[in-house]
Coordinates of N, CA, C and O in Angstrom, one line a residue:
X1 N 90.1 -15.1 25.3 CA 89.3 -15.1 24.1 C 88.5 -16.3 24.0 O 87.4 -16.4 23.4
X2 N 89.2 -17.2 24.5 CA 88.1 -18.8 24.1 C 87.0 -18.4 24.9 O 85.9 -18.2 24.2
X3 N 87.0 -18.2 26.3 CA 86.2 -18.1 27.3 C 84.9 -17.0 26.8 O 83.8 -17.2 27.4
X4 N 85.0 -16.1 25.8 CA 84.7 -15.4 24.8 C 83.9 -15.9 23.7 O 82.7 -15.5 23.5
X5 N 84.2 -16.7 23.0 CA 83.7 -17.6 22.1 C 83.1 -18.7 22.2 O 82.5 -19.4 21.3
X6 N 83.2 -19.1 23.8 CA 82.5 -20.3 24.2 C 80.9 -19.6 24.8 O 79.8 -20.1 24.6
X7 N 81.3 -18.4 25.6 CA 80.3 -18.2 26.0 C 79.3 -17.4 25.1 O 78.1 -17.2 25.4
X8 N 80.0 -16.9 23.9 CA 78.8 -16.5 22.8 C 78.1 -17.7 22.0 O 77.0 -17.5 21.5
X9 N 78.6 -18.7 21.8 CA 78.5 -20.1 21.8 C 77.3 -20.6 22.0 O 76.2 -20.9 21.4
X10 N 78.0 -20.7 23.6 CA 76.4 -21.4 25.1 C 75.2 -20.1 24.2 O 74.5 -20.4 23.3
X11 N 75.5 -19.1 24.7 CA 74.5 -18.0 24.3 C 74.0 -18.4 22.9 O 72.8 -18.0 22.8
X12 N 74.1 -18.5 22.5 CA 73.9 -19.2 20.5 C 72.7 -20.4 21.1 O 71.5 -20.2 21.0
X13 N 73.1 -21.4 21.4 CA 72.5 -22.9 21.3 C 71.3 -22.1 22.7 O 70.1 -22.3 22.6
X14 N 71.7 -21.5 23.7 CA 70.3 -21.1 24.4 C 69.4 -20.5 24.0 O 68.3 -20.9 24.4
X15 N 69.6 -19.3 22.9 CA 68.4 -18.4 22.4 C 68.1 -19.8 21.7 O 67.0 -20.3 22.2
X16 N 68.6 -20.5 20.8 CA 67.8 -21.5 20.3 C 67.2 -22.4 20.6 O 66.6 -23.1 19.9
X17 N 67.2 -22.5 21.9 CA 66.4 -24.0 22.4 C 64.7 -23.1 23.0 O 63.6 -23.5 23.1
X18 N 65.3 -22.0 23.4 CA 64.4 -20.7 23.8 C 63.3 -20.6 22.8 O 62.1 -20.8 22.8
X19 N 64.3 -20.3 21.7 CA 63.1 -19.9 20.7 C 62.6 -20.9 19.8 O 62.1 -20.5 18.9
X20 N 62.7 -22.5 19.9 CA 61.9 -23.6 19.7 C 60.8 -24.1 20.7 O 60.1 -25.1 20.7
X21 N 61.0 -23.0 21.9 CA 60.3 -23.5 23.3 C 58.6 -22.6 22.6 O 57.5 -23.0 22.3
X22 N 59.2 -21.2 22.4 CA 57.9 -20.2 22.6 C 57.3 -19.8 20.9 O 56.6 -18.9 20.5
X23 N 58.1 -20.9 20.3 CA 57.4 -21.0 19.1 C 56.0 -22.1 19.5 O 54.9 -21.6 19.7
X24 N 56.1 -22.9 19.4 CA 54.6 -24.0 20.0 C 53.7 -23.0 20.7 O 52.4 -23.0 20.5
X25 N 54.4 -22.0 21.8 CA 53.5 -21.8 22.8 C 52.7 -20.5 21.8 O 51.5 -20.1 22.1
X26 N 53.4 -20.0 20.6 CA 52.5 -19.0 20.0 C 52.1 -19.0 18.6 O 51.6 -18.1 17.9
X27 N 52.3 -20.6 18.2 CA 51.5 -21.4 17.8 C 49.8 -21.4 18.2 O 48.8 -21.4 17.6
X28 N 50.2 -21.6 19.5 CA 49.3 -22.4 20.2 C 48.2 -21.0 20.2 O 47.0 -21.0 19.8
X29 N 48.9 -20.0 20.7 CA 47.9 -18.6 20.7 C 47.8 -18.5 19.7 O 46.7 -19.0 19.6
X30 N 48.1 -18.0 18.5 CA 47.8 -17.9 17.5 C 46.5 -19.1 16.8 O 45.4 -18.8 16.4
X31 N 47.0 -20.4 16.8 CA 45.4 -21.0 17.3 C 44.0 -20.8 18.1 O 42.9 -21.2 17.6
X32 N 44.0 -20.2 19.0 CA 43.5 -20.0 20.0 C 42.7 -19.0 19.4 O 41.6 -19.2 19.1
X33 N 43.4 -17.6 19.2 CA 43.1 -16.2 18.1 C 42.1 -17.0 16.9 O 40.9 -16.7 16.7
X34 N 42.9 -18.1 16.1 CA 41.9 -18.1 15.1 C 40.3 -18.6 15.4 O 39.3 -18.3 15.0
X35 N 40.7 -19.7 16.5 CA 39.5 -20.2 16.7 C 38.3 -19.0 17.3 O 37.1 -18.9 17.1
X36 N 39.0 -18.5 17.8 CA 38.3 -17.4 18.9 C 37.2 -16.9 17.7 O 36.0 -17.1 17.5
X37 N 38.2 -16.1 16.7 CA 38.1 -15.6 15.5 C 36.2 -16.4 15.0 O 35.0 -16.0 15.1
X38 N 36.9 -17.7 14.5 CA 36.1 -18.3 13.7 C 34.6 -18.5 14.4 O 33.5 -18.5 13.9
X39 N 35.0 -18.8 15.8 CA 33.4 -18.5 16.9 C 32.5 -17.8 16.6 O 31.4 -18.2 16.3
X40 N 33.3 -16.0 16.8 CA 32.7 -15.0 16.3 C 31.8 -14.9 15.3 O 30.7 -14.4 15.2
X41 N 32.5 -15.4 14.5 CA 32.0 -15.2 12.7 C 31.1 -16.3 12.7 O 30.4 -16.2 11.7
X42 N 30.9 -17.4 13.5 CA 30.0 -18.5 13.4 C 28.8 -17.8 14.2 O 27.7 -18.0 13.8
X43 N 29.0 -17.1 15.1 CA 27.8 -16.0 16.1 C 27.4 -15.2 15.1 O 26.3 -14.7 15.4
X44 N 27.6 -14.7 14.1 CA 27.7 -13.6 13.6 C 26.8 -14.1 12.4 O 25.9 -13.4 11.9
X45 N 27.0 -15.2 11.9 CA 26.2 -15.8 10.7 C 25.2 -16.6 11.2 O 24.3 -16.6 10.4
X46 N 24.8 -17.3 12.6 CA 23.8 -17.5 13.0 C 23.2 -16.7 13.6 O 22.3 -17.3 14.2
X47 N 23.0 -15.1 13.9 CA 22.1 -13.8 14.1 C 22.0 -13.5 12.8 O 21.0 -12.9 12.5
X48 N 22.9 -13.7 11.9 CA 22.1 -13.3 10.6 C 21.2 -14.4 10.0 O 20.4 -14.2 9.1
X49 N 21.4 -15.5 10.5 CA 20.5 -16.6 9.7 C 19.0 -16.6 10.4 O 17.9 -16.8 9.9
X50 N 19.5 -16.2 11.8 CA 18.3 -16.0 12.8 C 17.3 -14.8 11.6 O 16.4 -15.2 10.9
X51 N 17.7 -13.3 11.7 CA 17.3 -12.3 11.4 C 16.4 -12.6 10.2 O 15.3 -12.1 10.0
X52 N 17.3 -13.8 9.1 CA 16.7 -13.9 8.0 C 15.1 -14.7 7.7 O 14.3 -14.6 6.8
X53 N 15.4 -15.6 9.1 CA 14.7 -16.6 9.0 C 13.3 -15.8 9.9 O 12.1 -16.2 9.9
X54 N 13.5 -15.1 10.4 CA 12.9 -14.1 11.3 C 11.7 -13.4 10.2 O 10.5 -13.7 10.2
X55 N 12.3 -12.3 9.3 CA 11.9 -11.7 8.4 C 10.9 -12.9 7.4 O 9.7 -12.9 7.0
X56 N 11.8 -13.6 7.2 CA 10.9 -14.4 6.4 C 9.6 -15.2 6.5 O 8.7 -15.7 5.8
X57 N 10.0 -15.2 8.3 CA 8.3 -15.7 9.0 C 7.0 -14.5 8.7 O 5.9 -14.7 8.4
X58 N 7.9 -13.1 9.1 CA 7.3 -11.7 9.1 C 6.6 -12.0 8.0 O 5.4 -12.2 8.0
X59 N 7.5 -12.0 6.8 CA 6.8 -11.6 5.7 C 5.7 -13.1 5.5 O 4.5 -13.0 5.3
X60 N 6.1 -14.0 5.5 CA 4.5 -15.1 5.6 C 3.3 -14.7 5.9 O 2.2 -14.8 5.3
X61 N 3.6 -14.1 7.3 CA 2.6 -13.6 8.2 C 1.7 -13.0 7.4 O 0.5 -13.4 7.2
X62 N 2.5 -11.8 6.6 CA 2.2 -10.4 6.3 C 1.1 -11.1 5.6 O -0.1 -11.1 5.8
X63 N 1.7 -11.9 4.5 CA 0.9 -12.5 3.1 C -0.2 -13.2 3.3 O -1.1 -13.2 2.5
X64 N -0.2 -13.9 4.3 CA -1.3 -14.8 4.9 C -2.4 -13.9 5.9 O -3.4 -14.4 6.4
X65 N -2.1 -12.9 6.0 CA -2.8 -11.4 7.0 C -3.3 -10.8 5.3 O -4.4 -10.3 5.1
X66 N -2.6 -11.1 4.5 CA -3.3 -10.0 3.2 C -4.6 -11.0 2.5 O -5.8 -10.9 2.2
X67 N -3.6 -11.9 2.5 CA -4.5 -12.9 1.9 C -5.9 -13.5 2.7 O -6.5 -14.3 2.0
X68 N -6.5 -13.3 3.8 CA -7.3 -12.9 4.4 C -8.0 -12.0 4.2 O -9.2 -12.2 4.0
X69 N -7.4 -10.9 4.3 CA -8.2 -9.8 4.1 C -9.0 -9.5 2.6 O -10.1 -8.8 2.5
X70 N -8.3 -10.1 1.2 CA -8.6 -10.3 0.4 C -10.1 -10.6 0.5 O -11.1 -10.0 0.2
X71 N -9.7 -12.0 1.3 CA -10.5 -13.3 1.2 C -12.2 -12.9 1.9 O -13.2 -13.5 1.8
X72 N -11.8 -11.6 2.8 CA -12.9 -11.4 3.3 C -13.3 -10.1 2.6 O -14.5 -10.1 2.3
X73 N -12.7 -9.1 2.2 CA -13.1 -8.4 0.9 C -13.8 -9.0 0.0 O -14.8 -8.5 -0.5
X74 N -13.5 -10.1 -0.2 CA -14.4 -10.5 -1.6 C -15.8 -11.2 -1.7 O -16.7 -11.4 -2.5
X75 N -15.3 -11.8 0.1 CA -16.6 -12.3 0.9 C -17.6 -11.3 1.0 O -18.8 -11.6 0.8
X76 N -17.2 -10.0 1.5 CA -18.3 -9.2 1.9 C -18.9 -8.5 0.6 O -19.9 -7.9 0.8
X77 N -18.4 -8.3 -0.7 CA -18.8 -7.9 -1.7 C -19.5 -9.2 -2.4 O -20.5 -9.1 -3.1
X78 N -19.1 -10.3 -2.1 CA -19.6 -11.3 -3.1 C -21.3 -11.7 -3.1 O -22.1 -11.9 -4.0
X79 N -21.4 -11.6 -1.7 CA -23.3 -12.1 -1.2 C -24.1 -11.4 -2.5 O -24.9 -11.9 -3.3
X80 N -23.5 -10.0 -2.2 CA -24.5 -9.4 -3.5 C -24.4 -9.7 -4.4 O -25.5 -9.9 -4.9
X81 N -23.2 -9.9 -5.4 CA -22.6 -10.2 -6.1 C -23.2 -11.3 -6.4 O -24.2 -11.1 -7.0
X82 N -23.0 -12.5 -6.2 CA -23.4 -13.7 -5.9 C -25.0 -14.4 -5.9 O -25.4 -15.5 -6.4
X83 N -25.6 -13.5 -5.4 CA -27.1 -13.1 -5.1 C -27.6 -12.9 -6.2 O -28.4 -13.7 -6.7
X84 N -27.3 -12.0 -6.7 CA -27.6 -11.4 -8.4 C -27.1 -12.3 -9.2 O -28.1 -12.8 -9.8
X85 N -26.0 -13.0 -9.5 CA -25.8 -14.1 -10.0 C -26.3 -15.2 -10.2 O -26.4 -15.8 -11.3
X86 N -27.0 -15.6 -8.7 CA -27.8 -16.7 -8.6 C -29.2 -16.4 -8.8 O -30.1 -17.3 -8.9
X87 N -29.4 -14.9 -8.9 CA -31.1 -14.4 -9.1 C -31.0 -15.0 -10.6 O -31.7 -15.9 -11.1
X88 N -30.0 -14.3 -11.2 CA -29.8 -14.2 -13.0 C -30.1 -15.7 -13.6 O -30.8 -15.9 -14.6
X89 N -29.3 -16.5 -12.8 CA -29.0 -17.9 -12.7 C -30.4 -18.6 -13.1 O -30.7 -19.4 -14.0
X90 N -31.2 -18.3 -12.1 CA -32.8 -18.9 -11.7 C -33.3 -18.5 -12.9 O -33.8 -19.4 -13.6
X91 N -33.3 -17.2 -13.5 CA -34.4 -16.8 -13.8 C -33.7 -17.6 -15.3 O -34.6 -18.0 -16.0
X92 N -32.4 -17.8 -16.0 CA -32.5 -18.1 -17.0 C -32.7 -20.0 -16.9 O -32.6 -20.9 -17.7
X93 N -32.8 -19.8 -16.0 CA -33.2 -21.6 -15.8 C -34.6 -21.9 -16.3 O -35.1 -22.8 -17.0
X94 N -35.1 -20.8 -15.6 CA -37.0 -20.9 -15.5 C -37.4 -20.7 -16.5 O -38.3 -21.4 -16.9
X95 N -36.9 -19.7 -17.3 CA -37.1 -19.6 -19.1 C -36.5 -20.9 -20.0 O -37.0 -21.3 -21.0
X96 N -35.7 -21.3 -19.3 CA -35.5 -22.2 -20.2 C -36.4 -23.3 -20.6 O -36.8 -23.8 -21.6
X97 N -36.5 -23.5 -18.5 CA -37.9 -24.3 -18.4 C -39.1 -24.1 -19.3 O -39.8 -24.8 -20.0
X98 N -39.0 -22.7 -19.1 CA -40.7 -22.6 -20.1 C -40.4 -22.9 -21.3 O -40.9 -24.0 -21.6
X99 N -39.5 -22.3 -22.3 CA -39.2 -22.4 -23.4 C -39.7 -24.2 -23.5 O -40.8 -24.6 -23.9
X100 N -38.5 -25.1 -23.0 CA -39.2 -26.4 -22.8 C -40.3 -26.9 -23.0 O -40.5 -27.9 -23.7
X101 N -41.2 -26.1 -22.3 CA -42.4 -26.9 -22.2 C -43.2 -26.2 -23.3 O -44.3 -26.7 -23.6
X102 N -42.7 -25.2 -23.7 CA -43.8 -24.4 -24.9 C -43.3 -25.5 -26.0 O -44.2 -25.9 -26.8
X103 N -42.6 -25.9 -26.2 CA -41.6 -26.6 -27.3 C -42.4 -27.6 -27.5 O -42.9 -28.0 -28.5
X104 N -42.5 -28.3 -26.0 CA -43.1 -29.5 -26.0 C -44.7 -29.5 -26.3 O -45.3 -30.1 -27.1
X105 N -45.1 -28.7 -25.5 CA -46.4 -28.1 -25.8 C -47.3 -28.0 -27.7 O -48.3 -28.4 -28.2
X106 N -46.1 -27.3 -28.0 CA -46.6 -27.4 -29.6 C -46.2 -28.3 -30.4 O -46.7 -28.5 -31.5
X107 N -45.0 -29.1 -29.9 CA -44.8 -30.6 -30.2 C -46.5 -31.5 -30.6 O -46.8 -32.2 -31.6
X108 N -47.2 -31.1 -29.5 CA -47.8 -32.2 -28.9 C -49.3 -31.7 -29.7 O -50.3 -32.3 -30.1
X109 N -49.2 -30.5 -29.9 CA -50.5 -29.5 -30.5 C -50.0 -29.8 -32.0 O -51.0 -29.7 -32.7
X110 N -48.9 -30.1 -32.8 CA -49.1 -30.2 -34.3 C -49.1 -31.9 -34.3 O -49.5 -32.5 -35.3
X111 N -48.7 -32.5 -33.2 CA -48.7 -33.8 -33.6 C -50.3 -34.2 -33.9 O -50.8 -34.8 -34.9
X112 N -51.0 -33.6 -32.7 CA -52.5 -34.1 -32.2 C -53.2 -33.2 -33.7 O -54.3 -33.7 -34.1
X113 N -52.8 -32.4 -34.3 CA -53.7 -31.5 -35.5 C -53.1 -32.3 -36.5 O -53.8 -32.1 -37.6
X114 N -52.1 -33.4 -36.8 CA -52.0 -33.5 -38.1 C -52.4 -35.1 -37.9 O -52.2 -35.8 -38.9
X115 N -52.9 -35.9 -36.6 CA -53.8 -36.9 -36.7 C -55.2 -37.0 -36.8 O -56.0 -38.0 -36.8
X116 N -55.3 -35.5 -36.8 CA -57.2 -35.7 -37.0 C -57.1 -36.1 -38.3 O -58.2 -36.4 -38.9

C-alpha cells in the first residue's frame, strides 16, 4: 500500500512540474497567435488606408479633370461673350466721350454768348 501512495504521490508532483513546463510554452504560442493575429489586422488596415487614400487621389483627379473642362467650357463660350461685352463696353465709353464733349461744347457756346 505505501509503495501505492508514494507512487501516486511521485505521479502528483510530476504532472505538476509537467504542467508548469508547457504552460510558458503555450503562453508563448498563444503569444505568437496574437501577434500573428495583430499583423494581419495591421495588413488589413493599411490596404484599407491604401484603398482610401487611393480613391481620394481618384476623386481629386476627377475634380481637377471637371474643373478643367468647366474652365475650357466657359473659355470657348466666353470670346463671344466677352467680345460683345467689350463691343458694348466701347461703345458706351464713346458716348460717354461724346456726351462729354457736347457738354463741354455748350459749356463753352453759353459762356462765349453771354460775354458778348
Amino acid at each position: 500500500m505505501r509503495k501505492i501512495v508514494a507512487t501516486l504521490i511521485a505521479g502528483l508532483f510530476a504532472t505538476s512540474v509537467f504542467a508548469q513546463t508547457t504552460e510558458p510554452k503555450a503562453e508563448a504560442k498563444a503569444g505568437e497567435k496574437v501577434a500573428k493575429a495583430d499583423a494581419k489586422q495591421e495588413k488589413k488596415v493599411a490596404k484599407a488606408d491604401a484603398k482610401v487614400e487611393k480613391a481620394t487621389a481618384e476623386a481629386k483627379e476627377d475634380v481637377a479633370e471637371a474643373k478643367a473642362d468647366a474652365a475650357k467650357e466657359r473659355a470657348s463660350a466666353m470670346p463671344n461673350a466677352s467680345a460683345k461685352a467689350r463691343k458694348d463696353a466701347a461703345e458706351k465709353k464713346a458716348e460717354a466721350k461724346a456726351d462729354k464733349a457736347e457738354a463741354k461744347a455748350d459749356l463753352q457756346t453759353t459762356a462765349a454768348s453771354t460775354h458778348k
